[in-house]
Tab-separated table of C-alpha atoms (C1' of nucleotides) in Angstrom:
chain	number	residue	atom	x	y	z
A	78	MET	CA	1.258	15.247	-27.551
A	79	LYS	CA	0.458	11.703	-26.048
A	80	LEU	CA	1.695	11.179	-22.422
A	81	ARG	CA	3.938	8.165	-22.058
A	82	ARG	CA	4.158	6.005	-19.051
A	83	SER	CA	7.467	7.674	-18.101
A	84	PHE	CA	5.459	10.838	-17.536
A	85	PHE	CA	4.149	9.219	-14.323
A	86	ALA	CA	7.365	7.583	-13.137
A	87	ARG	CA	7.920	10.651	-10.953
A	88	SER	CA	6.904	12.305	-7.742
A	89	VAL	CA	3.269	12.466	-7.471
A	90	HIS	CA	3.517	15.971	-6.331
A	91	ASP	CA	5.178	16.849	-9.571
A	92	VAL	CA	2.904	14.745	-12.000
A	93	ALA	CA	-0.420	15.924	-10.329
A	94	PRO	CA	-0.162	19.719	-11.175
A	95	GLU	CA	0.829	18.870	-14.771
A	96	LEU	CA	-2.128	16.706	-15.326
A	97	VAL	CA	-4.316	19.910	-14.897
A	98	GLY	CA	-5.284	20.851	-18.574
A	99	ALA	CA	-4.343	17.407	-19.888
A	100	THR	CA	-6.893	15.759	-22.120
A	101	LEU	CA	-8.430	12.324	-20.982
A	102	LEU	CA	-10.422	10.245	-23.262
A	103	VAL	CA	-11.997	6.822	-22.473
A	104	ASP	CA	-13.158	5.082	-25.896
A	105	GLY	CA	-13.334	8.475	-27.078
A	106	VAL	CA	-15.293	10.257	-24.451
A	107	GLY	CA	-13.998	12.913	-22.060
A	108	GLY	CA	-12.289	16.227	-21.903
A	109	ARG	CA	-9.782	18.385	-20.218
A	110	ILE	CA	-8.757	17.467	-16.639
A	111	VAL	CA	-9.418	20.568	-14.448
A	112	GLU	CA	-9.082	19.126	-10.966
A	113	VAL	CA	-6.870	16.272	-9.281
A	114	GLU	CA	-5.586	15.412	-5.916
A	115	ALA	CA	-2.148	13.760	-4.815
A	116	TYR	CA	-1.964	10.707	-2.411
A	117	HIS	CA	1.140	8.865	-1.508
A	118	HIS	CA	2.260	6.201	0.953
A	119	GLU	CA	3.379	8.698	3.728
A	120	ASP	CA	0.108	10.429	3.612
A	121	PRO	CA	-2.367	9.160	6.096
A	122	ALA	CA	-5.350	9.947	3.833
A	123	ALA	CA	-3.847	7.638	1.139
A	124	HIS	CA	-5.106	3.876	0.761
A	125	SER	CA	-1.412	3.016	0.442
A	126	PHE	CA	-0.487	4.777	3.853
A	127	GLY	CA	2.447	2.953	5.661
A	128	GLY	CA	3.192	0.864	2.506
A	129	ARG	CA	0.534	-1.765	3.313
A	130	ARG	CA	-0.718	-3.470	0.384
A	131	THR	CA	-3.986	-5.109	0.299
A	132	VAL	CA	-6.103	-6.627	-2.416
A	133	ARG	CA	-7.729	-3.282	-3.092
A	134	ASN	CA	-4.772	-1.099	-3.367
A	135	ALA	CA	-2.517	-3.396	-5.426
A	136	SER	CA	-2.507	-1.151	-8.452
A	137	MET	CA	-1.287	1.693	-6.316
A	138	PHE	CA	1.977	-0.282	-5.807
A	139	GLY	CA	2.079	-1.608	-9.399
A	140	PRO	CA	3.840	0.211	-12.192
A	141	PRO	CA	3.432	3.782	-12.883
A	142	GLY	CA	1.235	4.921	-15.852
A	143	HIS	CA	-1.564	2.524	-14.964
A	144	ALA	CA	-4.979	3.035	-13.503
A	145	TYR	CA	-6.136	2.577	-9.921
A	146	VAL	CA	-9.856	2.239	-9.775
A	147	TYR	CA	-11.738	1.483	-6.568
A	148	ARG	CA	-15.299	1.707	-5.225
A	149	SER	CA	-16.219	4.648	-3.024
A	150	TYR	CA	-18.840	4.421	-0.348
A	151	GLY	CA	-20.129	1.093	-1.824
A	152	ILE	CA	-21.686	3.082	-4.713
A	153	HIS	CA	-19.220	5.121	-6.947
A	154	TRP	CA	-16.079	4.434	-8.679
A	155	CYS	CA	-12.977	6.600	-8.374
A	156	LEU	CA	-9.980	6.846	-10.882
A	157	ASN	CA	-6.570	7.450	-10.100
A	158	PHE	CA	-3.349	7.474	-12.226
A	159	VAL	CA	-0.463	5.446	-10.570
A	160	CYS	CA	2.801	7.415	-10.082
A	161	GLU	CA	6.061	6.445	-8.127
A	162	GLU	CA	5.463	3.377	-5.848
A	163	GLY	CA	2.625	3.747	-3.521
A	164	SER	CA	1.430	7.196	-4.987
A	165	ALA	CA	-1.525	8.243	-7.306
A	166	VAL	CA	-3.438	11.138	-8.671
A	167	LEU	CA	-7.137	11.117	-8.143
A	168	ILE	CA	-8.920	12.568	-11.075
A	169	ARG	CA	-11.620	14.588	-9.435
A	170	ALA	CA	-13.229	16.553	-12.549
A	171	LEU	CA	-12.847	17.378	-16.229
A	172	GLU	CA	-14.335	19.833	-18.614
A	173	PRO	CA	-16.375	17.740	-21.041
A	174	SER	CA	-15.577	18.153	-24.658
A	175	HIS	CA	-15.833	14.652	-26.502
A	176	GLY	CA	-18.957	12.508	-26.450
A	177	LEU	CA	-21.171	14.888	-24.673
A	178	ASP	CA	-24.346	13.012	-25.643
A	179	THR	CA	-22.819	9.778	-24.339
A	180	MET	CA	-21.827	11.413	-21.033
A	181	ALA	CA	-25.269	12.986	-20.593
A	182	ALA	CA	-27.060	9.688	-21.114
A	183	ARG	CA	-24.849	7.864	-18.599
A	184	ARG	CA	-25.405	10.638	-16.156
A	185	GLY	CA	-28.951	11.246	-16.834
A	186	THR	CA	-28.531	15.192	-17.141
A	187	ASP	CA	-27.820	17.343	-19.853
A	188	GLU	CA	-26.336	20.006	-17.604
A	189	PRO	CA	-22.623	20.249	-18.758
A	190	ARG	CA	-21.543	21.301	-15.301
A	191	LEU	CA	-22.747	18.173	-13.839
A	192	LEU	CA	-21.391	15.688	-16.261
A	193	ALA	CA	-18.077	15.211	-14.672
A	194	ALA	CA	-17.588	17.570	-11.542
A	195	GLY	CA	-16.618	15.181	-9.068
A	196	PRO	CA	-14.584	11.638	-9.053
A	197	GLY	CA	-17.858	9.651	-8.910
A	198	ARG	CA	-19.796	11.592	-11.579
A	199	LEU	CA	-16.602	11.610	-13.908
A	200	THR	CA	-16.375	7.725	-13.743
A	201	GLN	CA	-19.966	7.429	-14.457
A	202	ALA	CA	-19.690	9.840	-17.443
A	203	LEU	CA	-16.737	7.952	-18.797
A	204	GLY	CA	-17.879	4.552	-18.228
A	205	ILE	CA	-15.112	3.677	-15.771
A	206	ALA	CA	-15.605	0.697	-13.451
A	207	GLY	CA	-13.825	-2.138	-11.606
A	208	GLU	CA	-12.577	-3.714	-14.821
A	209	HIS	CA	-10.384	-0.640	-15.689
A	210	ASP	CA	-8.415	-1.243	-12.349
A	211	GLY	CA	-4.772	-1.956	-13.380
A	212	LEU	CA	-5.002	-1.054	-17.072
A	213	PRO	CA	-2.224	0.787	-18.684
A	214	LEU	CA	-3.105	4.597	-19.438
A	215	ASP	CA	-1.335	4.638	-22.831
A	216	HIS	CA	-3.351	1.835	-24.514
A	217	PRO	CA	-7.087	1.917	-25.396
A	218	PRO	CA	-9.682	2.313	-24.101
A	219	PHE	CA	-7.466	5.159	-22.547
A	220	ALA	CA	-6.094	8.253	-24.311
A	221	LEU	CA	-4.006	10.860	-22.632
A	222	TYR	CA	-2.784	14.195	-24.088
A	223	ALA	CA	-0.375	16.575	-22.487
A	224	ALA	CA	-1.587	19.728	-21.107
A	225	GLY	CA	-1.234	23.052	-22.815
A	226	ASP	CA	-0.933	26.190	-20.830
A	227	ALA	CA	-3.046	26.003	-17.668
A	228	GLU	CA	-3.068	28.139	-14.580
A	229	VAL	CA	-3.145	25.897	-11.736
A	230	GLU	CA	-4.464	26.704	-8.252
A	231	VAL	CA	-3.627	24.724	-5.001
A	232	GLY	CA	-5.807	24.046	-1.902
A	233	PRO	CA	-6.602	21.254	0.561
A	234	ARG	CA	-8.178	18.071	-0.663
A	235	ILE	CA	-11.900	17.250	-0.354
A	236	GLY	CA	-13.975	14.601	1.639
A	237	ILE	CA	-11.124	13.317	3.802
A	238	THR	CA	-10.666	13.317	7.754
A	239	LYS	CA	-7.052	12.634	7.806
A	240	ALA	CA	-4.256	15.084	6.753
A	241	ALA	CA	-7.295	17.221	5.574
A	242	GLU	CA	-5.181	20.489	5.820
A	243	LEU	CA	-2.365	19.425	3.220
A	244	PRO	CA	-2.598	21.511	0.180
A	245	TRP	CA	-2.573	18.682	-2.440
A	246	ARG	CA	-5.458	19.542	-4.438
A	247	TYR	CA	-4.804	21.036	-7.775
A	248	ALA	CA	-7.469	22.786	-9.910
A	249	GLU	CA	-7.626	25.103	-13.046
A	250	ALA	CA	-7.969	28.650	-12.005
A	251	GLY	CA	-11.388	29.862	-12.660
A	252	SER	CA	-12.982	26.650	-14.165
A	253	ARG	CA	-16.514	26.283	-13.809
A	254	PHE	CA	-16.248	22.394	-14.015
A	255	VAL	CA	-14.393	21.734	-10.754
A	256	SER	CA	-16.330	19.678	-8.093
A	257	ARG	CA	-15.933	22.731	-5.806
A	258	PRO	CA	-14.255	25.756	-6.041
A	259	LEU	CA	-10.850	26.008	-4.322
A	260	GLY	CA	-10.888	27.624	-0.849
A	261	SER	CA	-14.551	26.855	-0.175
A	262	ARG	CA	-15.326	24.788	3.143
A	263	ARG	CA	-17.936	22.461	2.197
A	264	SER	CA	-16.795	18.798	1.066
A	265	SER	CA	-19.508	18.213	-1.356
B	1183	DC	C1'	-26.136	30.640	-0.148
B	1184	DC	C1'	-25.830	26.877	3.478
B	1185	DT	C1'	-26.115	22.398	6.393
B	1186	DG	C1'	-28.004	17.742	7.045
B	1187	DT	C1'	-29.073	13.030	5.864
B	1188	DG	C1'	-29.897	8.574	3.461
B	1189	DA	C1'	-28.176	5.295	0.268
B	1190	DT	C1'	-25.131	1.209	-0.034
B	1191	DC	C1'	-21.427	-2.228	0.420
B	1192	DG	C1'	-16.446	-3.441	0.048
B	1193	DT	C1'	-12.697	-3.220	2.957
B	1194	DC	C1'	-10.051	-3.558	6.859
B	1195	DT	C1'	-9.909	-4.255	12.000
C	1483	DG	C1'	-18.624	-3.732	13.379
C	1484	DA	C1'	-16.954	0.706	11.726
C	1485	DC	C1'	-15.835	3.542	8.232
C	1486	DG	C1'	-15.258	5.822	4.102
C	1487	DA	C1'	-10.563	9.916	-1.606
C	1488	DT	C1'	-19.243	10.494	-2.947
C	1489	DC	C1'	-23.610	12.046	-4.577
C	1490	DA	C1'	-28.465	13.721	-4.710
C	1491	DC	C1'	-31.920	15.823	-2.471
C	1492	DA	C1'	-34.396	18.163	1.107
C	1493	DG	C1'	-35.178	22.130	3.835
C	1494	DG	C1'	-33.527	26.734	6.090
C	1495	DT	C1'	-31.351	31.304	5.641
DNA sequence: CCTGTGATCGTCT
DNA sequence: GACGATCACAGGT
């Protein structure tokens, strides 16, 4: 079942766990989302913190159901799904199932676990870059299908220094394709 | 298993 | 001028 834009017009804390197990394809390449994180405007770790709009975070304040793509550490791209105003879900990892050869070529590895385990790896495998910022998620090149049954685990987010203790990371229990097991200490 | 470090640059102060 | 919602690799335990 395809996800409609209205799916995203809710609290990011409701949407994020429901995205675990959903299928994300970009031009037919992708797989099952197994790890996400929630960010919103009252969250010190979020780009939208305090409701401050900038050129970079404009998409976060745009309509729900669109992509927010930004550059991380000057090197990588990160993909988010915009929810209610000023909130978004960071897509951190997926289990590759469609277009494995394309992902392997883009990533420079055949190791399935390394194709899309981490937000930077995922965007590289799916061919996501700055031109995808602001695009609607219910139109090509995106295709999103609702999750079936998925057991979701919760834990602290990764790689942040502010509000690092908040348990707003959601992952599929037992998945080998997450960027890092829940409950482990290291941030990469 | 773990920790440390360099790469690299746009964004915000 | 400082700092990342990261990754790959090196080296020690």
